[in-house]
XYZ file of C-alpha atoms in Angstrom:
80
model
C -76.549 -167.969 -24.230
C -72.904 -166.929 -24.832
C -70.706 -169.418 -26.657
C -67.880 -168.918 -24.140
C -68.031 -168.558 -20.366
C -67.817 -164.953 -19.102
C -64.461 -165.633 -17.457
C -63.102 -167.638 -20.402
C -61.103 -166.486 -23.414
C -62.950 -164.236 -25.845
C -61.240 -165.667 -28.904
C -60.076 -169.118 -29.785
C -57.158 -170.304 -31.854
C -57.563 -173.330 -34.074
C -54.484 -175.145 -35.315
C -54.510 -177.776 -38.019
C -51.393 -179.825 -38.643
C -51.711 -181.748 -41.883
C -48.760 -182.924 -43.978
C -51.186 -183.591 -46.854
C -52.556 -180.041 -46.705
C -49.038 -178.591 -46.582
C -48.058 -180.591 -49.668
C -51.235 -179.595 -51.516
C -50.702 -175.916 -50.717
C -47.084 -176.070 -51.921
C -48.120 -177.741 -55.181
C -50.974 -175.304 -55.810
C -48.664 -172.410 -55.007
C -46.075 -173.651 -57.503
C -48.678 -174.383 -60.186
C -50.510 -171.065 -59.896
C -47.499 -168.935 -58.879
C -49.504 -167.554 -55.964
C -48.198 -167.317 -52.400
C -49.443 -169.884 -49.898
C -51.397 -167.337 -47.796
C -54.079 -166.548 -50.403
C -54.401 -170.246 -51.252
C -55.059 -171.189 -47.622
C -57.471 -168.270 -47.209
C -59.390 -169.309 -50.345
C -59.555 -172.926 -49.162
C -60.882 -171.745 -45.795
C -63.545 -169.589 -47.462
C -64.646 -172.485 -49.697
C -64.776 -174.886 -46.734
C -66.783 -172.374 -44.690
C -69.258 -171.870 -47.524
C -69.683 -175.625 -47.990
C -70.124 -176.282 -44.267
C -72.724 -173.537 -43.876
C -74.506 -174.237 -47.147
C -74.032 -170.620 -48.218
C -73.035 -169.618 -51.737
C -70.391 -167.228 -50.421
C -68.291 -166.780 -47.312
C -66.625 -163.681 -45.921
C -63.444 -164.021 -43.909
C -61.904 -161.243 -41.832
C -58.183 -161.557 -41.251
C -56.888 -160.116 -37.979
C -53.155 -159.457 -37.903
C -50.492 -158.198 -35.535
C -47.350 -156.528 -36.835
C -44.757 -157.541 -34.286
C -41.881 -156.881 -36.703
C -42.220 -153.071 -36.696
C -41.409 -151.664 -33.250
C -43.853 -148.761 -33.628
C -46.744 -151.163 -34.235
C -45.756 -153.930 -31.795
C -48.835 -153.413 -29.629
C -51.303 -152.892 -32.493
C -53.656 -155.652 -33.590
C -56.369 -155.006 -36.157
C -58.201 -156.217 -39.199
C -56.350 -156.303 -42.502
C -58.200 -154.603 -45.329
C -57.139 -153.735 -48.816
């Protein structure tokens, strides 16, 4: 059974608004001298692993580069 109706959206967006999380990320970023993006991604991976009971979690980041006119319509996975 599909998790979304055939006529519904294929992807979902989840938004979390938490002043406490924002403060924690800023403090961790200042303490470790790491940008906030990797800190949030690491926290998400840890939370996913704990929720699933797995030892590891893999996260795929999908990005859109709307700031470069030549890539305005491109959306893809970010890999390094």
